[in-house]
């Protein structure tokens, strides 16, 4: 059942949500236009070359002067014109590197094997911490400030634009403009360890008012809870690594869990975010993500796992 759900997720991801040829942002549109123009240009050149091959085979005794002309035209002049044209067109698509500020800035930090996300927006008093899911308003440029906590990762949302590496000791800026509301998938595009392929995220593009409502909700702390799960969260040591704003704010090692229940996926695009999966994750995260930086909690009693899962799912 889980495998089927996972496959479904994967298949859906391949078809539309994660395709550079289904652009949903102006940068991805430029890349896809360039791709199709290159394909068309390549097809024309291929057909011309095949034409010459046929000509060479079928007309064995063409005059030498004609042969020289064909080489001059087909081997020098035509390629110079075609490649020159494609070069000018391609250079015109280079992003605008002037660092104009955008209203919305997201700092995204690659970690083995998840994404730390922090939002800065004019509508906020202070940055809002989140993880493993990115929400954006449609039709507005957004600046991603890209960093890494460990090794080289690469941040890529194929439906919105090109990829950009996250390099130790360096901050890279990437500006993208999503144009169509929808849900897309982003991935890590640079091998970063055993769970590199299990380091993905959803990108939810909203209309501006809907985005602001989401951001305002995300900025809220969790309401302090006395549920059994909340107490186990403290006593078992989860709070040493995870922050739940409003409840316990000391853990900065793992993802911020303040609104983990509202995320679409769990563990960076790896599991469907459901109660059973939360339980399975807590019992053996390393069976799901090799090398994971979270200890297994297999020693917890069933009732404790239930309480924890209820608590986490309830963190909306
Ligand atoms: Cu990575």
PDB file of N, CA, C and O in Angstrom, residues 4-72:
ATOM      1  N   UNK A   4       2.774   1.308  -3.154  1.00  0.00           N
ATOM      2  CA  UNK A   4       1.912   1.773  -4.242  1.00  0.00           C
ATOM      3  C   UNK A   4       1.757   3.288  -4.170  1.00  0.00           C
ATOM      4  O   UNK A   4       1.865   3.990  -5.177  1.00  0.00           O
ATOM      5  N   UNK A   5       1.538   3.787  -2.953  1.00  0.00           N
ATOM      6  CA  UNK A   5       1.396   5.237  -2.806  1.00  0.00           C
ATOM      7  C   UNK A   5       2.678   5.924  -3.251  1.00  0.00           C
ATOM      8  O   UNK A   5       2.651   6.940  -3.940  1.00  0.00           O
ATOM      9  N   UNK A   6       3.815   5.321  -2.859  1.00  0.00           N
ATOM     10  CA  UNK A   6       5.098   5.901  -3.238  1.00  0.00           C
ATOM     11  C   UNK A   6       5.264   5.918  -4.740  1.00  0.00           C
ATOM     12  O   UNK A   6       5.672   6.916  -5.318  1.00  0.00           O
ATOM     13  N   UNK A   7       4.884   4.794  -5.380  1.00  0.00           N
ATOM     14  CA  UNK A   7       4.990   4.730  -6.847  1.00  0.00           C
ATOM     15  C   UNK A   7       4.099   5.776  -7.485  1.00  0.00           C
ATOM     16  O   UNK A   7       4.478   6.435  -8.439  1.00  0.00           O
ATOM     17  N   UNK A   8       2.888   5.892  -6.921  1.00  0.00           N
ATOM     18  CA  UNK A   8       1.956   6.887  -7.461  1.00  0.00           C
ATOM     19  C   UNK A   8       2.572   8.262  -7.391  1.00  0.00           C
ATOM     20  O   UNK A   8       2.560   9.014  -8.366  1.00  0.00           O
ATOM     21  N   UNK A   9       3.162   8.553  -6.251  1.00  0.00           N
ATOM     22  CA  UNK A   9       3.812   9.842  -6.040  1.00  0.00           C
ATOM     23  C   UNK A   9       4.904  10.023  -7.082  1.00  0.00           C
ATOM     24  O   UNK A   9       5.016  11.060  -7.729  1.00  0.00           O
ATOM     25  N   UNK A  10       5.703   8.942  -7.273  1.00  0.00           N
ATOM     26  CA  UNK A  10       6.809   9.018  -8.217  1.00  0.00           C
ATOM     27  C   UNK A  10       6.320   9.220  -9.637  1.00  0.00           C
ATOM     28  O   UNK A  10       6.828  10.064 -10.367  1.00  0.00           O
ATOM     29  N   UNK A  11       5.279   8.452 -10.024  1.00  0.00           N
ATOM     30  CA  UNK A  11       4.781   8.549 -11.389  1.00  0.00           C
ATOM     31  C   UNK A  11       4.219   9.942 -11.640  1.00  0.00           C
ATOM     32  O   UNK A  11       4.477  10.557 -12.671  1.00  0.00           O
ATOM     33  N   UNK A  12       3.465  10.437 -10.652  1.00  0.00           N
ATOM     34  CA  UNK A  12       2.898  11.772 -10.819  1.00  0.00           C
ATOM     35  C   UNK A  12       4.026  12.776 -10.973  1.00  0.00           C
ATOM     36  O   UNK A  12       3.967  13.695 -11.779  1.00  0.00           O
ATOM     37  N   UNK A  13       5.095  12.542 -10.183  1.00  0.00           N
ATOM     38  CA  UNK A  13       6.207  13.478 -10.215  1.00  0.00           C
ATOM     39  C   UNK A  13       6.848  13.505 -11.591  1.00  0.00           C
ATOM     40  O   UNK A  13       7.218  14.551 -12.091  1.00  0.00           O
ATOM     41  N   UNK A  14       6.970  12.316 -12.226  1.00  0.00           N
ATOM     42  CA  UNK A  14       7.641  12.271 -13.514  1.00  0.00           C
ATOM     43  C   UNK A  14       6.817  12.961 -14.590  1.00  0.00           C
ATOM     44  O   UNK A  14       7.341  13.585 -15.477  1.00  0.00           O
ATOM     45  N   UNK A  15       5.490  12.799 -14.509  1.00  0.00           N
ATOM     46  CA  UNK A  15       4.692  13.269 -15.624  1.00  0.00           C
ATOM     47  C   UNK A  15       4.644  14.787 -15.709  1.00  0.00           C
ATOM     48  O   UNK A  15       4.923  15.355 -16.745  1.00  0.00           O
ATOM     49  N   UNK A  16       4.301  15.445 -14.618  1.00  0.00           N
ATOM     50  CA  UNK A  16       4.082  16.880 -14.756  1.00  0.00           C
ATOM     51  C   UNK A  16       4.790  17.716 -13.709  1.00  0.00           C
ATOM     52  O   UNK A  16       5.402  18.712 -14.028  1.00  0.00           O
ATOM     53  N   UNK A  17       4.697  17.272 -12.452  1.00  0.00           N
ATOM     54  CA  UNK A  17       5.125  18.137 -11.363  1.00  0.00           C
ATOM     55  C   UNK A  17       6.613  18.428 -11.424  1.00  0.00           C
ATOM     56  O   UNK A  17       7.082  19.426 -10.907  1.00  0.00           O
ATOM     57  N   UNK A  18       7.377  17.530 -12.048  1.00  0.00           N
ATOM     58  CA  UNK A  18       8.823  17.696 -12.048  1.00  0.00           C
ATOM     59  C   UNK A  18       9.374  17.676 -13.462  1.00  0.00           C
ATOM     60  O   UNK A  18      10.333  16.987 -13.749  1.00  0.00           O
ATOM     61  N   UNK A  19       8.750  18.411 -14.372  1.00  0.00           N
ATOM     62  CA  UNK A  19       9.230  18.385 -15.740  1.00  0.00           C
ATOM     63  C   UNK A  19       9.644  19.776 -16.206  1.00  0.00           C
ATOM     64  O   UNK A  19       8.880  20.731 -16.100  1.00  0.00           O
ATOM     65  N   UNK A  20      10.867  19.849 -16.721  1.00  0.00           N
ATOM     66  CA  UNK A  20      11.348  21.128 -17.254  1.00  0.00           C
ATOM     67  C   UNK A  20      10.626  21.458 -18.555  1.00  0.00           C
ATOM     68  O   UNK A  20      10.693  22.577 -19.042  1.00  0.00           O
ATOM     69  N   UNK A  21       9.930  20.472 -19.134  1.00  0.00           N
ATOM     70  CA  UNK A  21       9.216  20.725 -20.388  1.00  0.00           C
ATOM     71  C   UNK A  21       7.749  21.086 -20.145  1.00  0.00           C
ATOM     72  O   UNK A  21       6.966  21.210 -21.073  1.00  0.00           O
ATOM     73  N   UNK A  22       7.372  21.204 -18.879  1.00  0.00           N
ATOM     74  CA  UNK A  22       6.041  21.710 -18.537  1.00  0.00           C
ATOM     75  C   UNK A  22       6.251  22.943 -17.679  1.00  0.00           C
ATOM     76  O   UNK A  22       5.986  22.927 -16.478  1.00  0.00           O
ATOM     77  N   UNK A  23       6.748  23.991 -18.259  1.00  0.00           N
ATOM     78  CA  UNK A  23       7.150  25.146 -17.458  1.00  0.00           C
ATOM     79  C   UNK A  23       5.959  25.820 -16.781  1.00  0.00           C
ATOM     80  O   UNK A  23       4.897  25.926 -17.354  1.00  0.00           O
ATOM     81  N   UNK A  24       6.186  26.251 -15.538  1.00  0.00           N
ATOM     82  CA  UNK A  24       5.174  26.984 -14.790  1.00  0.00           C
ATOM     83  C   UNK A  24       5.795  28.251 -14.225  1.00  0.00           C
ATOM     84  O   UNK A  24       5.297  28.832 -13.275  1.00  0.00           O
ATOM     85  N   UNK A  25       6.921  28.665 -14.829  1.00  0.00           N
ATOM     86  CA  UNK A  25       7.591  29.870 -14.389  1.00  0.00           C
ATOM     87  C   UNK A  25       8.308  30.476 -15.581  1.00  0.00           C
ATOM     88  O   UNK A  25       8.605  29.768 -16.551  1.00  0.00           O
ATOM     89  N   UNK A  26       8.593  31.790 -15.522  1.00  0.00           N
ATOM     90  CA  UNK A  26       9.144  32.438 -16.711  1.00  0.00           C
ATOM     91  C   UNK A  26      10.549  31.919 -17.031  1.00  0.00           C
ATOM     92  O   UNK A  26      10.909  31.796 -18.205  1.00  0.00           O
ATOM     93  N   UNK A  27      11.337  31.571 -16.028  1.00  0.00           N
ATOM     94  CA  UNK A  27      12.687  31.075 -16.315  1.00  0.00           C
ATOM     95  C   UNK A  27      12.639  29.693 -16.957  1.00  0.00           C
ATOM     96  O   UNK A  27      13.390  29.391 -17.887  1.00  0.00           O
ATOM     97  N   UNK A  28      11.733  28.850 -16.451  1.00  0.00           N
ATOM     98  CA  UNK A  28      11.588  27.516 -17.035  1.00  0.00           C
ATOM     99  C   UNK A  28      11.047  27.620 -18.453  1.00  0.00           C
ATOM    100  O   UNK A  28      11.412  26.842 -19.340  1.00  0.00           O
ATOM    101  N   UNK A  29      10.186  28.619 -18.686  1.00  0.00           N
ATOM    102  CA  UNK A  29       9.643  28.826 -20.031  1.00  0.00           C
ATOM    103  C   UNK A  29      10.787  29.131 -21.004  1.00  0.00           C
ATOM    104  O   UNK A  29      10.847  28.570 -22.096  1.00  0.00           O
ATOM    105  N   UNK A  30      11.703  30.002 -20.577  1.00  0.00           N
ATOM    106  CA  UNK A  30      12.828  30.355 -21.450  1.00  0.00           C
ATOM    107  C   UNK A  30      13.678  29.123 -21.749  1.00  0.00           C
ATOM    108  O   UNK A  30      14.112  28.913 -22.887  1.00  0.00           O
ATOM    109  N   UNK A  31      13.889  28.287 -20.717  1.00  0.00           N
ATOM    110  CA  UNK A  31      14.707  27.089 -20.908  1.00  0.00           C
ATOM    111  C   UNK A  31      14.005  26.126 -21.864  1.00  0.00           C
ATOM    112  O   UNK A  31      14.616  25.557 -22.766  1.00  0.00           O
ATOM    113  N   UNK A  32      12.695  25.972 -21.695  1.00  0.00           N
ATOM    114  CA  UNK A  32      11.994  25.034 -22.555  1.00  0.00           C
ATOM    115  C   UNK A  32      11.926  25.563 -23.991  1.00  0.00           C
ATOM    116  O   UNK A  32      12.081  24.801 -24.949  1.00  0.00           O
ATOM    117  N   UNK A  33      11.749  26.895 -24.168  1.00  0.00           N
ATOM    118  CA  UNK A  33      11.789  27.466 -25.530  1.00  0.00           C
ATOM    119  C   UNK A  33      13.142  27.169 -26.173  1.00  0.00           C
ATOM    120  O   UNK A  33      13.214  26.769 -27.337  1.00  0.00           O
ATOM    121  N   UNK A  34      14.207  27.413 -25.399  1.00  0.00           N
ATOM    122  CA  UNK A  34      15.552  27.176 -25.935  1.00  0.00           C
ATOM    123  C   UNK A  34      15.702  25.717 -26.353  1.00  0.00           C
ATOM    124  O   UNK A  34      16.228  25.400 -27.424  1.00  0.00           O
ATOM    125  N   UNK A  35      15.191  24.825 -25.508  1.00  0.00           N
ATOM    126  CA  UNK A  35      15.278  23.392 -25.817  1.00  0.00           C
ATOM    127  C   UNK A  35      14.607  23.087 -27.151  1.00  0.00           C
ATOM    128  O   UNK A  35      15.192  22.450 -28.030  1.00  0.00           O
ATOM    129  N   UNK A  36      13.369  23.580 -27.341  1.00  0.00           N
ATOM    130  CA  UNK A  36      12.639  23.233 -28.566  1.00  0.00           C
ATOM    131  C   UNK A  36      13.284  23.858 -29.796  1.00  0.00           C
ATOM    132  O   UNK A  36      13.310  23.261 -30.873  1.00  0.00           O
ATOM    133  N   UNK A  37      13.834  25.069 -29.629  1.00  0.00           N
ATOM    134  CA  UNK A  37      14.506  25.696 -30.771  1.00  0.00           C
ATOM    135  C   UNK A  37      15.758  24.908 -31.135  1.00  0.00           C
ATOM    136  O   UNK A  37      16.060  24.675 -32.302  1.00  0.00           O
ATOM    137  N   UNK A  38      16.492  24.445 -30.099  1.00  0.00           N
ATOM    138  CA  UNK A  38      17.680  23.627 -30.356  1.00  0.00           C
ATOM    139  C   UNK A  38      17.278  22.316 -31.051  1.00  0.00           C
ATOM    140  O   UNK A  38      17.962  21.844 -31.956  1.00  0.00           O
ATOM    141  N   UNK A  39      16.171  21.724 -30.606  1.00  0.00           N
ATOM    142  CA  UNK A  39      15.704  20.476 -31.225  1.00  0.00           C
ATOM    143  C   UNK A  39      15.374  20.729 -32.693  1.00  0.00           C
ATOM    144  O   UNK A  39      15.787  19.965 -33.582  1.00  0.00           O
ATOM    145  N   UNK A  40      14.663  21.831 -32.958  1.00  0.00           N
ATOM    146  CA  UNK A  40      14.293  22.138 -34.343  1.00  0.00           C
ATOM    147  C   UNK A  40      15.553  22.386 -35.169  1.00  0.00           C
ATOM    148  O   UNK A  40      15.708  21.840 -36.276  1.00  0.00           O
ATOM    149  N   UNK A  41      16.477  23.190 -34.619  1.00  0.00           N
ATOM    150  CA  UNK A  41      17.726  23.479 -35.335  1.00  0.00           C
ATOM    151  C   UNK A  41      18.503  22.195 -35.602  1.00  0.00           C
ATOM    152  O   UNK A  41      18.986  21.957 -36.707  1.00  0.00           O
ATOM    153  N   UNK A  42      18.579  21.336 -34.571  1.00  0.00           N
ATOM    154  CA  UNK A  42      19.298  20.072 -34.721  1.00  0.00           C
ATOM    155  C   UNK A  42      18.654  19.191 -35.774  1.00  0.00           C
ATOM    156  O   UNK A  42      19.340  18.542 -36.572  1.00  0.00           O
ATOM    157  N   UNK A  43      17.318  19.209 -35.827  1.00  0.00           N
ATOM    158  CA  UNK A  43      16.608  18.368 -36.795  1.00  0.00           C
ATOM    159  C   UNK A  43      16.905  18.843 -38.218  1.00  0.00           C
ATOM    160  O   UNK A  43      17.154  18.030 -39.120  1.00  0.00           O
ATOM    161  N   UNK A  44      16.902  20.155 -38.409  1.00  0.00           N
ATOM    162  CA  UNK A  44      17.173  20.692 -39.747  1.00  0.00           C
ATOM    163  C   UNK A  44      18.588  20.308 -40.181  1.00  0.00           C
ATOM    164  O   UNK A  44      18.811  19.837 -41.306  1.00  0.00           O
ATOM    165  N   UNK A  45      19.553  20.461 -39.285  1.00  0.00           N
ATOM    166  CA  UNK A  45      20.935  20.136 -39.636  1.00  0.00           C
ATOM    167  C   UNK A  45      21.071  18.640 -39.926  1.00  0.00           C
ATOM    168  O   UNK A  45      21.708  18.223 -40.883  1.00  0.00           O
ATOM    169  N   UNK A  46      20.402  17.823 -39.104  1.00  0.00           N
ATOM    170  CA  UNK A  46      20.467  16.365 -39.311  1.00  0.00           C
ATOM    171  C   UNK A  46      19.908  16.003 -40.684  1.00  0.00           C
ATOM    172  O   UNK A  46      20.504  15.234 -41.431  1.00  0.00           O
ATOM    173  N   UNK A  47      18.766  16.597 -41.024  1.00  0.00           N
ATOM    174  CA  UNK A  47      18.155  16.295 -42.325  1.00  0.00           C
ATOM    175  C   UNK A  47      19.097  16.724 -43.458  1.00  0.00           C
ATOM    176  O   UNK A  47      19.274  16.000 -44.445  1.00  0.00           O
ATOM    177  N   UNK A  48      19.729  17.895 -43.311  1.00  0.00           N
ATOM    178  CA  UNK A  48      20.636  18.375 -44.358  1.00  0.00           C
ATOM    179  C   UNK A  48      21.812  17.411 -44.514  1.00  0.00           C
ATOM    180  O   UNK A  48      22.179  17.033 -45.635  1.00  0.00           O
ATOM    181  N   UNK A  49      22.380  16.976 -43.387  1.00  0.00           N
ATOM    182  CA  UNK A  49      23.523  16.062 -43.457  1.00  0.00           C
ATOM    183  C   UNK A  49      23.113  14.757 -44.120  1.00  0.00           C
ATOM    184  O   UNK A  49      23.814  14.222 -44.982  1.00  0.00           O
ATOM    185  N   UNK A  50      21.929  14.230 -43.723  1.00  0.00           N
ATOM    186  CA  UNK A  50      21.455  12.989 -44.336  1.00  0.00           C
ATOM    187  C   UNK A  50      21.243  13.188 -45.832  1.00  0.00           C
ATOM    188  O   UNK A  50      21.519  12.288 -46.646  1.00  0.00           O
ATOM    189  N   UNK A  51      20.781  14.386 -46.216  1.00  0.00           N
ATOM    190  CA  UNK A  51      20.602  14.683 -47.641  1.00  0.00           C
ATOM    191  C   UNK A  51      21.923  14.594 -48.374  1.00  0.00           C
ATOM    192  O   UNK A  51      22.035  13.981 -49.447  1.00  0.00           O
ATOM    193  N   UNK A  52      22.954  15.170 -47.756  1.00  0.00           N
ATOM    194  CA  UNK A  52      24.289  15.123 -48.385  1.00  0.00           C
ATOM    195  C   UNK A  52      24.808  13.695 -48.470  1.00  0.00           C
ATOM    196  O   UNK A  52      25.437  13.301 -49.445  1.00  0.00           O
ATOM    197  N   UNK A  53      24.527  12.908 -47.427  1.00  0.00           N
ATOM    198  CA  UNK A  53      24.967  11.509 -47.446  1.00  0.00           C
ATOM    199  C   UNK A  53      24.328  10.784 -48.621  1.00  0.00           C
ATOM    200  O   UNK A  53      25.008  10.124 -49.417  1.00  0.00           O
ATOM    201  N   UNK A  54      23.020  10.962 -48.745  1.00  0.00           N
ATOM    202  CA  UNK A  54      22.314  10.306 -49.849  1.00  0.00           C
ATOM    203  C   UNK A  54      22.883  10.766 -51.188  1.00  0.00           C
ATOM    204  O   UNK A  54      23.133   9.981 -52.099  1.00  0.00           O
ATOM    205  N   UNK A  55      23.094  12.068 -51.278  1.00  0.00           N
ATOM    206  CA  UNK A  55      23.641  12.628 -52.508  1.00  0.00           C
ATOM    207  C   UNK A  55      24.996  11.996 -52.817  1.00  0.00           C
ATOM    208  O   UNK A  55      25.266  11.556 -53.924  1.00  0.00           O
ATOM    209  N   UNK A  56      25.830  11.879 -51.779  1.00  0.00           N
ATOM    210  CA  UNK A  56      27.158  11.295 -51.973  1.00  0.00           C
ATOM    211  C   UNK A  56      27.086   9.839 -52.416  1.00  0.00           C
ATOM    212  O   UNK A  56      27.897   9.378 -53.225  1.00  0.00           O
ATOM    213  N   UNK A  57      26.107   9.118 -51.892  1.00  0.00           N
ATOM    214  CA  UNK A  57      25.998   7.698 -52.217  1.00  0.00           C
ATOM    215  C   UNK A  57      25.390   7.503 -53.606  1.00  0.00           C
ATOM    216  O   UNK A  57      25.859   6.706 -54.409  1.00  0.00           O
ATOM    217  N   UNK A  58      24.337   8.286 -53.876  1.00  0.00           N
ATOM    218  CA  UNK A  58      23.580   8.046 -55.102  1.00  0.00           C
ATOM    219  C   UNK A  58      24.214   8.707 -56.323  1.00  0.00           C
ATOM    220  O   UNK A  58      23.992   8.285 -57.461  1.00  0.00           O
ATOM    221  N   UNK A  59      24.962   9.781 -56.107  1.00  0.00           N
ATOM    222  CA  UNK A  59      25.582  10.474 -57.246  1.00  0.00           C
ATOM    223  C   UNK A  59      27.094  10.403 -57.059  1.00  0.00           C
ATOM    224  O   UNK A  59      27.717  11.342 -56.596  1.00  0.00           O
ATOM    225  N   UNK A  60      27.681   9.251 -57.393  1.00  0.00           N
ATOM    226  CA  UNK A  60      29.074   9.021 -57.039  1.00  0.00           C
ATOM    227  C   UNK A  60      30.059   9.943 -57.765  1.00  0.00           C
ATOM    228  O   UNK A  60      31.108  10.261 -57.237  1.00  0.00           O
ATOM    229  N   UNK A  61      29.709  10.402 -58.972  1.00  0.00           N
ATOM    230  CA  UNK A  61      30.725  11.169 -59.684  1.00  0.00           C
ATOM    231  C   UNK A  61      30.361  12.641 -59.808  1.00  0.00           C
ATOM    232  O   UNK A  61      30.322  13.197 -60.890  1.00  0.00           O
ATOM    233  N   UNK A  62      30.060  13.243 -58.695  1.00  0.00           N
ATOM    234  CA  UNK A  62      29.795  14.672 -58.740  1.00  0.00           C
ATOM    235  C   UNK A  62      31.114  15.378 -59.040  1.00  0.00           C
ATOM    236  O   UNK A  62      32.178  14.873 -58.698  1.00  0.00           O
ATOM    237  N   UNK A  63      31.026  16.553 -59.662  1.00  0.00           N
ATOM    238  CA  UNK A  63      32.266  17.243 -60.036  1.00  0.00           C
ATOM    239  C   UNK A  63      32.991  17.728 -58.780  1.00  0.00           C
ATOM    240  O   UNK A  63      32.372  17.946 -57.734  1.00  0.00           O
ATOM    241  N   UNK A  64      34.283  17.909 -58.869  1.00  0.00           N
ATOM    242  CA  UNK A  64      35.045  18.317 -57.705  1.00  0.00           C
ATOM    243  C   UNK A  64      34.700  19.738 -57.271  1.00  0.00           C
ATOM    244  O   UNK A  64      34.675  20.054 -56.091  1.00  0.00           O
ATOM    245  N   UNK A  65      34.408  20.582 -58.273  1.00  0.00           N
ATOM    246  CA  UNK A  65      34.079  21.969 -57.916  1.00  0.00           C
ATOM    247  C   UNK A  65      32.809  22.005 -57.091  1.00  0.00           C
ATOM    248  O   UNK A  65      32.698  22.739 -56.110  1.00  0.00           O
ATOM    249  N   UNK A  66      31.845  21.183 -57.500  1.00  0.00           N
ATOM    250  CA  UNK A  66      30.591  21.146 -56.737  1.00  0.00           C
ATOM    251  C   UNK A  66      30.882  20.661 -55.316  1.00  0.00           C
ATOM    252  O   UNK A  66      30.380  21.219 -54.336  1.00  0.00           O
ATOM    253  N   UNK A  67      31.744  19.651 -55.212  1.00  0.00           N
ATOM    254  CA  UNK A  67      32.100  19.120 -53.897  1.00  0.00           C
ATOM    255  C   UNK A  67      32.694  20.213 -53.011  1.00  0.00           C
ATOM    256  O   UNK A  67      32.332  20.357 -51.847  1.00  0.00           O
ATOM    257  N   UNK A  68      33.585  21.003 -53.575  1.00  0.00           N
ATOM    258  CA  UNK A  68      34.198  22.083 -52.781  1.00  0.00           C
ATOM    259  C   UNK A  68      33.160  23.088 -52.326  1.00  0.00           C
ATOM    260  O   UNK A  68      33.197  23.581 -51.200  1.00  0.00           O
ATOM    261  N   UNK A  69      32.227  23.379 -53.231  1.00  0.00           N
ATOM    262  CA  UNK A  69      31.192  24.350 -52.851  1.00  0.00           C
ATOM    263  C   UNK A  69      30.323  23.808 -51.722  1.00  0.00           C
ATOM    264  O   UNK A  69      29.944  24.544 -50.822  1.00  0.00           O
ATOM    265  N   UNK A  70      30.035  22.522 -51.839  1.00  0.00           N
ATOM    266  CA  UNK A  70      29.202  21.940 -50.777  1.00  0.00           C
ATOM    267  C   UNK A  70      29.921  22.033 -49.440  1.00  0.00           C
ATOM    268  O   UNK A  70      29.341  22.384 -48.414  1.00  0.00           O
ATOM    269  N   UNK A  71      31.237  21.755 -49.463  1.00  0.00           N
ATOM    270  CA  UNK A  71      31.985  21.826 -48.207  1.00  0.00           C
ATOM    271  C   UNK A  71      32.032  23.259 -47.684  1.00  0.00           C
ATOM    272  O   UNK A  71      31.806  23.517 -46.497  1.00  0.00           O
ATOM    273  N   UNK A  72      32.260  24.197 -48.597  1.00  0.00           N
ATOM    274  CA  UNK A  72      32.329  25.596 -48.168  1.00  0.00           C
ATOM    275  C   UNK A  72      30.995  26.044 -47.578  1.00  0.00           C
ATOM    276  O   UNK A  72      30.935  26.628 -46.494  1.00  0.00           O
TER     277      UNK A  72
END
